[in-house]
Each structure stands twice: as structure tokens, then as C-alpha cells.
Amino acid sequence: MTPPLGTRAREHTLDEQQRAAWQSAQALWGVRLHDPLLEPGSTMPSFAWFSFPPQVSVDPVEARRHGVDGFYESIFAHEIGHHVLSPSTRIDSFTITQQIARAIAATGRARIPDPDGKARRMSNLWSDMLINTRVATMQRQRDGGASPEPEMVRMWRVLSAEPPSDQLWWVVLRAYEILWSRPAGFLCPAEPPPRPVVHREPPPPTVPAATKTEEQRLKAVEAAAAADARIAAEAVWAELVLTNPPLDAALLAETVRTFADDPVSGALRFGMIMAPYLIADEQPRRRSTSAGAQAAGGCAGQADETAPTAAELERVLGDPRLREVPEHPAVEKARQAERASGTGMEADDGSTGAAGVDGLGQGYGLADTLELYSAASADDVVAAWYLTAARRYVRPLTQPSARPRSLDETIPGALEQWNIDDDISSIDWPASLSHSTTVVPGVTTRLRDVLPDAPPDARESVQLDIYIDSSGSMTAPRRESPGVLAGTILILSALRGGGQARVTSFSAAGEVAGGARFTRDRAELMRDLTFYFGHGTTFPLDLYAARYADARRSRGVGASATRRHVVVLSDDGLQSMFGAGQPQYADVARTVRRVIDTATLVVQDAGRRLTKPATEAGYDVEYIDRMTDAPLVCARLARRLADPLGPRTDAGGRRG
Amino acid sequence: MADRTEPEIDSAEQLLQRWLDRGDDVDAAWQQAVPGPSVDVVSSRLSSIPKSFLDDRVSLLGLAGDVLGADRGRTPASTEIVQLLTDVAQTRSSAARRGAAIALWLWASEDLLGAFTPRLETAHASRTLAALALRLAAVVDPSEWISDAERRDEAARTFLLWSGALPAGEDRETARSLLDMRDSLQRNGALAAAAAEHAHRLEVTRALNDARAREAAARYTHE
């Protein structure tokens, strides 16, 4: 029976050489960690790895097999570097991986086998390069002239004894040569290995679909021709693998130097340099004694990597560095060089390297994000994606206070002399007597001046009642729904203003989900907002009527000061809200409208068919077609709530 | 009245052409190089250049007379240097002027800050000045030689090579390989080619997106 990991590790203690190496590795970084775990005979792909909470593990048998058991200080220093420099935290680890996944998406995700697995491996390789460079520098500074070469560099001489068989690894080794000022041939041959040639058989021409009429036949032929044109364009695109190993190695070395202290920003450039090699790297890599360690960069990376939590996902996706446009450093450098030489490149039309960047600037779609975090809860990923996409547009949502203003809008001012022509009631007797016990009118009498003090307009939080259509005609939350984004912005804005919200998701008759009460629980609200039925559309007028029945009775007698704001997110299927398909409730929308303060329909309806019934029932309508419309619509809605009596001059909205 | 138009400033290509026209043999330079001071020492000197050396108003010929002059600083030691510095002045290129001034500073620093070990020879001063003023300054502005460690290293290695010296502690192959790795001229050419390829790829990507849109439209019409 295999003993548990902890038991096995405790059976092996550091020998004298390993203990000394561990101490000096910690001194190099200036940190103190508990002892590393020695795990001979582990199944990890290399001889050392790390895990969170901070733990360093080494397989001494593997280290000996790779011939690096004389370099324990560098092995330990490397693994400690993962906890100190890169990724240093789980959040940064996920963010670095996401940056590289963005670079892969910008390069051509479909052309790279197992893109998400590759993103994780490249993430570790990027961290490895930053750490190895830093460790070599620290060793050089510490040893000075005592050692001709840092131990890290000597270890890499051993690890790179066998020449690389692929271009990607050649670029990495060449970059190390540049970073460590070693001549060409020190770690890898002077020339890169040839690029693998991939033979692709051209697909047969598309056969037009069978048809009945001549008109249909012509259209089918046209469709088949368009399909062939697309296949031909894809073939041309697939041939464009942009790699230049010597240049890329120099750019990689420069990226490592420039972003030595910012692994997350540098990861995007690293990804843009390396992703084309992942396309080219379609042939199985030769396996040998050192190839395994090379493939892992000498380090097996993070062990037992668990899926990110909801909070971690929100922090990762909310990192502003993930909004940077992916661009190959060669393009950036060439542009700089041209600017410096005065010739100047043509004006950037905004498309430069912007592949995969959406209007919200994330550059990485929700579908891609879901695939990257397939091990995490999909609901958490969806919620985190919308929360971070909405965050930039959130403003505190408040409304004018309904409470009456204070009658006394003055404050006491300075003491002044009371004269005999002043009102006698204005004498401040305590002040007058404290001035003199002998009262001489107009001489010792004092009055307290009164200053006006109109308090600022009082604001109060809002209570937002959101109804979201989750029928099949609506864009599903997992496919980037403008309605869900608008709902998220509204919820976050209401909560930021100290208010509450309630979300009701509806689809066909009887299909209603969501909480019955108003809440400030963001997780609950997001869960309700992203719930998706995917069936027909029937607005739950019965529920709507019941919820506002009490309000109808209490309205007008001053029993409640709570103001009510309803927002409905839907599409043209919302005709059902005005009685279509449920005539028995045809008057509910109009009746409820009388007892609520604002009512807005945010609809995806290219035909703009809802304007008439909504206007007749007294509802405002906002049309939303794309993700990028959502922030503007929410801003108009916020203005309406902030000043409910203000002019309705908004360009995009219709007042009912 | 005679029409007096200002002569134009030499472009990077024109500076490089002047360098190529000289016909200096790089292979021979490597073969003849003998051990010299370390790159670190030269780089350090380079970064401590006085501002006055970089001032465009200071005459290069006068400066060279002070640094390399044989007749109490009135003229440089050789007519070859005079000719080269006259050419540099004719380029009207500030980069070329500052490139030459930096080379002059490195020689001048031996008197001001102490001699290099081993001491640098000025027998190849003309080609050294040309290498820095016409070749390197054409592709990297001399201000970067001071501000950027990588470019400073390149300038120091270029200076040593054309001065006939190998960096201390490096053999001929190592030194040549390390300078080749940093060669901005080669790198800029590769960068321009790479940028053009990426621009082409963007065009192809747009064409692919158009083809996909057309296919989707045709399929929709058919259905």
C-alpha cells in the first residue's frame, strides 16, 4: 500500500549538502520557509515542483538521474522563486495563465491543440524564465569573482546537454544565452532546428445541398461557393505561422529583462512570442533523459492545482492588465523604430493586433473563459465574468430622499449688539447677562445672529425590482448577453448606492425563478440573473400583480415611503407583458404602473415593436442591441432614477 | 540674391551607405583584435560621459584635436580622422555627431579617469569613430547607448572591436557571438520584416473574417 504523501515525505530528511543548499537558497531570496519535501520516486514530470500553500518538493532520484544533484541551491532557489517572484500567489498564477490564453486566442486558438493545457504549461515556463534569470543574477552578485559562472548557469549547461529538437525550446535556450551573456552555442546550437513541415490535404469541393426548385439550387450553389472561399481563406491563414527564432529569442530576452518585476504584464508579450511555436509544434517531441526536464523547463510547475474559487475568479478577471491589447513585441518595436526614425507608421486603425478583443476590452470571450476554467464552477465563472465586465460602468445609484425637509433651515451665527429698534424677543439673555449683570438696553444687550443653512439635497438608496427574460430567444448568459450585462450594472449600482434588488427570471408559463424578497446578497442576485430556462416567453403577470397588490392598497395614504422601480430585461417576446397570450391579465401592467415610481423595459428588439404598447401602459423603453449598448442604457436609467421629475430628453429612451 | 537652401540631414540609410563606402573589413577586425579592457569597464565609462561632449554646438574637430591631437591640440593626429570628422559634420546628423563624440570621450577618459587596462590604442581611431558615428548611430540613437543597458553593451563592444580589442575574459568566437546577438542593425531589419509579416497576417485575418461572414450570409439566405 502506498503511504500518504506526508508520511512518505517525512521519511526522507535533508542530508548535509541539501540542508546547506536549502539554507543558502533561502538566504539568496531573504526568506524563511519550512523544509522542502523530498519525494523520491514521485510521478511528477520533473525533479522539482511547488504548491500552495507555499511548499517546495524535490525528487532526489530524478535530480540525480538528470545529473543536477550537485546544484541543489539552484533547484531550491528556483522553487522558492515561484513563491516569491512568480507567480507568488494563486491569483497571479491564474492571471498569468489567462494572459497567455489571451495570446493564444489572438494567435489562433483553433490551430493549437489543447490550447488551455498549453496556456498552463507556458505560464510555468514564463515564471521559470523570470526566476532563473533573477537567481543567476543574485548568485553572480553574491559570489562576485569567486565563481566564474553562477551555479544556475552551470546547471543549465547540464540540463541542455542534449540539443533541442523543436524551435520553441531553442528560442528559450537562446534567450537564456542572451540574458546570461553567453555566446551562441553555449546552451543550444547556433542555428535553430528546422520548422516542422505539416502536410495538409486540401478538402474536397463543397457539394451544394439537394434542392427542389431552380431558385433554391442557385442559392445552394452560392452557399457552397462561399464555403469553399472560406476554406481557402482558412488555408492561407493556416500557412501564416510567423516565427523567426533568432529575433524571437532576442525579443524574449528583452521581455524577461523588462518585465522582471511584473510577471502578469510580461506574460501577454511572452505569450505572443511563443504562441506561434505552439502551432508549429505539432510533431511529437523526442523523449530522452534530459528532454523531460527540458520540456518542463527543469521544474514541473505547480502541483495539485485546484480550481479557482468565485472570489479568486473575480479578482483574476478584474485585473486591468487583462485589458491590454495582445500585440507581438516585434510589431511594437518596429513601430517605435519607425517613429524614432521620423518616417512613422501609418495611423493605427485600431485593428493592430487586436484579434479577439471585444468592445468591452477584455479580449477574451466568456466562452473561452469557461473553457479555460473548466475545472471551476461554471456559475462562478459566468458571474465573475459579468461582474468584472460591469465594474467599470458602476456608479452609486441613488434617488432624491422622500423624507420631508427639516422646517428649521437655519444655524446660530455670531453674537451682535441688540439695539432698541430690534425685536425685543431676539435678545439673547444668557449672552447679555454674561457680558454684564447690569442691563443697559442697546449697550450691554446681545442678540444671536441667525444664518441660513439649506441642507444639501438628501439622497437615499433605491430598491430595484428586476425581471429578466430567460426564454430561448434571449441570448444565453454563457454567450455574452447584453441584457445580463445591463442587469449586472444595475444591480452593482444599486448595491453601491446602499440599495437592494430583487431578480426574477422568467420564461414560459409557470417558469419563474428568483428570490421573493429584496436583498443585498450579490451572489444570490447574480445567481438569479444568470439563471436560464431557454423556453417560450410569458411574462409572469400573475406574480407581478400579486407583488404590487399591497402597494396598490397602501398607495396614497402615506403608509409607505419606499419607492418602487421596476426594470424588465427582455426582447420582442415581451408583448406578453401587455396581455398577448394571457388576456385575463391584460390590464396588470397598466395597473401596476400606477403604483410604482419608475418602470423601464430594456429590450433587444431590432423591429422596435414594443414602443407602442409600452407607451400606452406608461412604461419607458430602452432598446439594446449589443453588449456595448448596455452601459449607455444603464447610465440613462440611472439619470432617470436620480431625477425622476427631470426632462426626458434622452436620445435612446422612449417615455411612456 | 543667391538662393541659399540648407543642406538636408543625412538619413539613417545615407549614414549606413557612408559606412559601407569605407569598406572596413569586419572579419579582419576580429582577426586582428587583441585582448583589451572588459566590456563592463568601457560601459561604465560610457555612461559617465560629460554633457559637454554631447552638445551639438561643440566642434568635433576641436574636440578631437584636444583628445587625439599631436600638435598641442590644434589638429587631430591624422588627416584620416580629420577627413572622417569633416564627413560626419557634413551629414548634419546629431546622432552621428554624438556617436563620434562618445568615442572621443572614451579615449579622453583615460586621461581624466585613469587608463584602461590594458591601455587602448588609437591607431584605429578613424574606423572606430566611423563605426560609432555612421554604423551604430544610424540605427540606435546614442542617447540609448547611455540609458539602455543592452544598447550600452552593444556600443562598448562595437568600440572595442573597431579599436582592435577583444573584451577581457572573452575569446574571439565568444566576443563575436555576443556582439552579433546585440547587433541593432540586423535586429532592426528583422523587426521590420516581422512587422510587415504581422501586418500581412492582419490582412489575411480580415479576408478570412469576410469569407466567414459571406458564408454565413449565403447559408442564411439558402435556409
JSON list of C-alpha atoms in Angstrom, two decimals, chain A residues 116-235:
[
{"chain": "A", "resi": 116, "resn": "ASP", "atom": "CA", "xyz": [-5.77, 25.56, -22.33]},
{"chain": "A", "resi": 117, "resn": "GLY", "atom": "CA", "xyz": [-3.26, 22.90, -21.28]},
{"chain": "A", "resi": 118, "resn": "LYS", "atom": "CA", "xyz": [-0.63, 24.72, -23.34]},
{"chain": "A", "resi": 119, "resn": "ALA", "atom": "CA", "xyz": [-1.51, 28.00, -21.64]},
{"chain": "A", "resi": 120, "resn": "ARG", "atom": "CA", "xyz": [-0.84, 26.44, -18.24]},
{"chain": "A", "resi": 121, "resn": "ARG", "atom": "CA", "xyz": [2.49, 24.96, -19.36]},
{"chain": "A", "resi": 122, "resn": "MET", "atom": "CA", "xyz": [3.58, 28.22, -20.97]},
{"chain": "A", "resi": 123, "resn": "SER", "atom": "CA", "xyz": [2.58, 30.05, -17.79]},
{"chain": "A", "resi": 124, "resn": "ASN", "atom": "CA", "xyz": [5.02, 27.91, -15.82]},
{"chain": "A", "resi": 125, "resn": "LEU", "atom": "CA", "xyz": [7.73, 28.35, -18.44]},
{"chain": "A", "resi": 126, "resn": "TRP", "atom": "CA", "xyz": [7.38, 32.15, -18.25]},
{"chain": "A", "resi": 127, "resn": "SER", "atom": "CA", "xyz": [7.68, 32.07, -14.46]},
{"chain": "A", "resi": 128, "resn": "ASP", "atom": "CA", "xyz": [10.68, 29.75, -14.78]},
{"chain": "A", "resi": 129, "resn": "MET", "atom": "CA", "xyz": [12.50, 32.19, -17.05]},
{"chain": "A", "resi": 130, "resn": "LEU", "atom": "CA", "xyz": [11.93, 35.14, -14.73]},
{"chain": "A", "resi": 131, "resn": "ILE", "atom": "CA", "xyz": [13.11, 33.13, -11.72]},
{"chain": "A", "resi": 132, "resn": "ASN", "atom": "CA", "xyz": [16.16, 31.54, -13.34]},
{"chain": "A", "resi": 133, "resn": "THR", "atom": "CA", "xyz": [17.34, 34.93, -14.59]},
{"chain": "A", "resi": 134, "resn": "ARG", "atom": "CA", "xyz": [16.87, 36.51, -11.18]},
{"chain": "A", "resi": 135, "resn": "VAL", "atom": "CA", "xyz": [18.57, 33.62, -9.34]},
{"chain": "A", "resi": 136, "resn": "ALA", "atom": "CA", "xyz": [21.58, 33.73, -11.69]},
{"chain": "A", "resi": 137, "resn": "THR", "atom": "CA", "xyz": [21.88, 37.50, -11.14]},
{"chain": "A", "resi": 138, "resn": "MET", "atom": "CA", "xyz": [21.68, 37.12, -7.35]},
{"chain": "A", "resi": 139, "resn": "GLN", "atom": "CA", "xyz": [24.25, 34.33, -7.39]},
{"chain": "A", "resi": 140, "resn": "ARG", "atom": "CA", "xyz": [26.58, 36.44, -9.54]},
{"chain": "A", "resi": 141, "resn": "GLN", "atom": "CA", "xyz": [26.21, 39.42, -7.21]},
{"chain": "A", "resi": 142, "resn": "ARG", "atom": "CA", "xyz": [26.81, 37.28, -4.13]},
{"chain": "A", "resi": 143, "resn": "ASP", "atom": "CA", "xyz": [29.77, 35.31, -5.49]},
{"chain": "A", "resi": 144, "resn": "GLY", "atom": "CA", "xyz": [31.43, 38.17, -7.36]},
{"chain": "A", "resi": 145, "resn": "GLY", "atom": "CA", "xyz": [34.66, 36.99, -8.89]},
{"chain": "A", "resi": 146, "resn": "ALA", "atom": "CA", "xyz": [34.84, 33.93, -6.65]},
{"chain": "A", "resi": 147, "resn": "SER", "atom": "CA", "xyz": [32.92, 31.85, -9.15]},
{"chain": "A", "resi": 148, "resn": "PRO", "atom": "CA", "xyz": [33.42, 32.22, -12.90]},
{"chain": "A", "resi": 149, "resn": "GLU", "atom": "CA", "xyz": [29.80, 31.32, -13.56]},
{"chain": "A", "resi": 150, "resn": "PRO", "atom": "CA", "xyz": [26.66, 31.30, -11.39]},
{"chain": "A", "resi": 151, "resn": "GLU", "atom": "CA", "xyz": [25.55, 27.83, -10.31]},
{"chain": "A", "resi": 152, "resn": "MET", "atom": "CA", "xyz": [22.22, 28.31, -12.11]},
{"chain": "A", "resi": 153, "resn": "VAL", "atom": "CA", "xyz": [24.05, 28.79, -15.41]},
{"chain": "A", "resi": 154, "resn": "ARG", "atom": "CA", "xyz": [26.17, 25.71, -14.78]},
{"chain": "A", "resi": 155, "resn": "MET", "atom": "CA", "xyz": [23.05, 23.68, -14.01]},
{"chain": "A", "resi": 156, "resn": "TRP", "atom": "CA", "xyz": [21.52, 24.75, -17.30]},
{"chain": "A", "resi": 157, "resn": "ARG", "atom": "CA", "xyz": [24.64, 23.61, -19.12]},
{"chain": "A", "resi": 158, "resn": "VAL", "atom": "CA", "xyz": [23.86, 20.15, -17.78]},
{"chain": "A", "resi": 159, "resn": "LEU", "atom": "CA", "xyz": [20.12, 20.37, -18.48]},
{"chain": "A", "resi": 160, "resn": "SER", "atom": "CA", "xyz": [20.72, 21.48, -22.04]},
{"chain": "A", "resi": 161, "resn": "ALA", "atom": "CA", "xyz": [23.33, 18.84, -22.84]},
{"chain": "A", "resi": 162, "resn": "GLU", "atom": "CA", "xyz": [21.09, 17.38, -25.49]},
{"chain": "A", "resi": 163, "resn": "PRO", "atom": "CA", "xyz": [20.29, 19.83, -28.33]},
{"chain": "A", "resi": 164, "resn": "PRO", "atom": "CA", "xyz": [16.64, 20.89, -28.55]},
{"chain": "A", "resi": 165, "resn": "SER", "atom": "CA", "xyz": [14.54, 19.18, -31.15]},
{"chain": "A", "resi": 166, "resn": "ASP", "atom": "CA", "xyz": [11.96, 21.93, -31.54]},
{"chain": "A", "resi": 167, "resn": "GLN", "atom": "CA", "xyz": [12.13, 25.62, -32.24]},
{"chain": "A", "resi": 168, "resn": "LEU", "atom": "CA", "xyz": [10.23, 26.66, -29.14]},
{"chain": "A", "resi": 169, "resn": "TRP", "atom": "CA", "xyz": [12.81, 25.22, -26.81]},
{"chain": "A", "resi": 170, "resn": "TRP", "atom": "CA", "xyz": [15.64, 26.59, -28.96]},
{"chain": "A", "resi": 171, "resn": "VAL", "atom": "CA", "xyz": [14.17, 30.10, -28.56]},
{"chain": "A", "resi": 172, "resn": "VAL", "atom": "CA", "xyz": [14.06, 29.63, -24.78]},
{"chain": "A", "resi": 173, "resn": "LEU", "atom": "CA", "xyz": [17.66, 28.42, -24.55]},
{"chain": "A", "resi": 174, "resn": "ARG", "atom": "CA", "xyz": [18.90, 31.13, -26.90]},
{"chain": "A", "resi": 175, "resn": "ALA", "atom": "CA", "xyz": [17.13, 33.74, -24.77]},
{"chain": "A", "resi": 176, "resn": "TYR", "atom": "CA", "xyz": [18.95, 32.37, -21.72]},
{"chain": "A", "resi": 177, "resn": "GLU", "atom": "CA", "xyz": [22.24, 32.74, -23.61]},
{"chain": "A", "resi": 178, "resn": "ILE", "atom": "CA", "xyz": [21.45, 36.39, -24.31]},
{"chain": "A", "resi": 179, "resn": "LEU", "atom": "CA", "xyz": [20.30, 37.04, -20.74]},
{"chain": "A", "resi": 180, "resn": "TRP", "atom": "CA", "xyz": [23.39, 35.41, -19.26]},
{"chain": "A", "resi": 181, "resn": "SER", "atom": "CA", "xyz": [25.76, 36.93, -21.86]},
{"chain": "A", "resi": 182, "resn": "ARG", "atom": "CA", "xyz": [26.87, 33.56, -23.10]},
{"chain": "A", "resi": 183, "resn": "PRO", "atom": "CA", "xyz": [27.97, 33.04, -26.73]},
{"chain": "A", "resi": 184, "resn": "ALA", "atom": "CA", "xyz": [25.84, 31.25, -29.28]},
{"chain": "A", "resi": 185, "resn": "GLY", "atom": "CA", "xyz": [26.24, 27.50, -28.88]},
{"chain": "A", "resi": 186, "resn": "PHE", "atom": "CA", "xyz": [26.61, 27.67, -25.12]},
{"chain": "A", "resi": 187, "resn": "LEU", "atom": "CA", "xyz": [23.21, 26.13, -24.38]},
{"chain": "A", "resi": 188, "resn": "CYS", "atom": "CA", "xyz": [21.90, 25.32, -27.85]},
{"chain": "A", "resi": 189, "resn": "PRO", "atom": "CA", "xyz": [23.24, 25.09, -31.41]},
{"chain": "A", "resi": 190, "resn": "ALA", "atom": "CA", "xyz": [23.89, 28.39, -33.16]},
{"chain": "A", "resi": 191, "resn": "GLU", "atom": "CA", "xyz": [21.16, 27.64, -35.69]},
{"chain": "A", "resi": 192, "resn": "PRO", "atom": "CA", "xyz": [17.60, 26.69, -34.73]},
{"chain": "A", "resi": 193, "resn": "PRO", "atom": "CA", "xyz": [16.19, 23.30, -35.67]},
{"chain": "A", "resi": 194, "resn": "PRO", "atom": "CA", "xyz": [14.09, 23.32, -38.84]},
{"chain": "A", "resi": 195, "resn": "ARG", "atom": "CA", "xyz": [10.45, 24.17, -38.59]},
{"chain": "A", "resi": 196, "resn": "PRO", "atom": "CA", "xyz": [8.30, 21.03, -38.80]},
{"chain": "A", "resi": 197, "resn": "VAL", "atom": "CA", "xyz": [6.53, 20.68, -42.11]},
{"chain": "A", "resi": 198, "resn": "VAL", "atom": "CA", "xyz": [2.87, 19.83, -41.79]},
{"chain": "A", "resi": 199, "resn": "HIS", "atom": "CA", "xyz": [1.23, 18.37, -44.83]},
{"chain": "A", "resi": 200, "resn": "ARG", "atom": "CA", "xyz": [-2.41, 19.22, -45.14]},
{"chain": "A", "resi": 201, "resn": "GLU", "atom": "CA", "xyz": [-4.62, 17.57, -47.68]},
{"chain": "A", "resi": 202, "resn": "PRO", "atom": "CA", "xyz": [-6.87, 20.12, -49.39]},
{"chain": "A", "resi": 203, "resn": "PRO", "atom": "CA", "xyz": [-10.51, 19.31, -48.62]},
{"chain": "A", "resi": 204, "resn": "PRO", "atom": "CA", "xyz": [-12.77, 18.24, -51.50]},
{"chain": "A", "resi": 205, "resn": "PRO", "atom": "CA", "xyz": [-15.03, 20.92, -53.00]},
{"chain": "A", "resi": 206, "resn": "THR", "atom": "CA", "xyz": [-18.26, 21.52, -51.12]},
{"chain": "A", "resi": 207, "resn": "VAL", "atom": "CA", "xyz": [-21.26, 19.80, -52.70]},
{"chain": "A", "resi": 208, "resn": "PRO", "atom": "CA", "xyz": [-24.36, 22.02, -52.96]},
{"chain": "A", "resi": 209, "resn": "ALA", "atom": "CA", "xyz": [-27.31, 20.78, -50.91]},
{"chain": "A", "resi": 210, "resn": "ALA", "atom": "CA", "xyz": [-30.12, 18.96, -52.72]},
{"chain": "A", "resi": 211, "resn": "THR", "atom": "CA", "xyz": [-32.97, 21.30, -53.69]},
{"chain": "A", "resi": 212, "resn": "LYS", "atom": "CA", "xyz": [-36.38, 21.19, -55.32]},
{"chain": "A", "resi": 213, "resn": "THR", "atom": "CA", "xyz": [-36.57, 24.42, -57.28]},
{"chain": "A", "resi": 214, "resn": "GLU", "atom": "CA", "xyz": [-34.17, 26.26, -59.59]},
{"chain": "A", "resi": 215, "resn": "GLU", "atom": "CA", "xyz": [-34.10, 29.25, -57.26]},
{"chain": "A", "resi": 216, "resn": "GLN", "atom": "CA", "xyz": [-33.13, 27.04, -54.32]},
{"chain": "A", "resi": 217, "resn": "ARG", "atom": "CA", "xyz": [-30.47, 25.35, -56.45]},
{"chain": "A", "resi": 218, "resn": "LEU", "atom": "CA", "xyz": [-28.84, 28.65, -57.32]},
{"chain": "A", "resi": 219, "resn": "LYS", "atom": "CA", "xyz": [-28.77, 29.67, -53.68]},
{"chain": "A", "resi": 220, "resn": "ALA", "atom": "CA", "xyz": [-27.31, 26.29, -52.67]},
{"chain": "A", "resi": 221, "resn": "VAL", "atom": "CA", "xyz": [-24.55, 26.69, -55.27]},
{"chain": "A", "resi": 222, "resn": "GLU", "atom": "CA", "xyz": [-23.85, 30.16, -53.95]},
{"chain": "A", "resi": 223, "resn": "ALA", "atom": "CA", "xyz": [-23.65, 28.83, -50.38]},
{"chain": "A", "resi": 224, "resn": "ALA", "atom": "CA", "xyz": [-21.27, 26.05, -51.44]},
{"chain": "A", "resi": 225, "resn": "ALA", "atom": "CA", "xyz": [-19.04, 28.57, -53.25]},
{"chain": "A", "resi": 226, "resn": "ALA", "atom": "CA", "xyz": [-18.96, 30.74, -50.13]},
{"chain": "A", "resi": 227, "resn": "ALA", "atom": "CA", "xyz": [-18.00, 27.72, -48.03]},
{"chain": "A", "resi": 228, "resn": "ASP", "atom": "CA", "xyz": [-15.15, 26.90, -50.44]},
{"chain": "A", "resi": 229, "resn": "ALA", "atom": "CA", "xyz": [-13.96, 30.52, -50.30]},
{"chain": "A", "resi": 230, "resn": "ARG", "atom": "CA", "xyz": [-13.92, 30.36, -46.50]},
{"chain": "A", "resi": 231, "resn": "ILE", "atom": "CA", "xyz": [-11.96, 27.06, -46.57]},
{"chain": "A", "resi": 232, "resn": "ALA", "atom": "CA", "xyz": [-9.45, 28.58, -48.99]},
{"chain": "A", "resi": 233, "resn": "ALA", "atom": "CA", "xyz": [-9.05, 31.67, -46.78]},
{"chain": "A", "resi": 234, "resn": "GLU", "atom": "CA", "xyz": [-8.52, 29.43, -43.74]},
{"chain": "A", "resi": 235, "resn": "ALA", "atom": "CA", "xyz": [-5.83, 27.51, -45.62]}
]
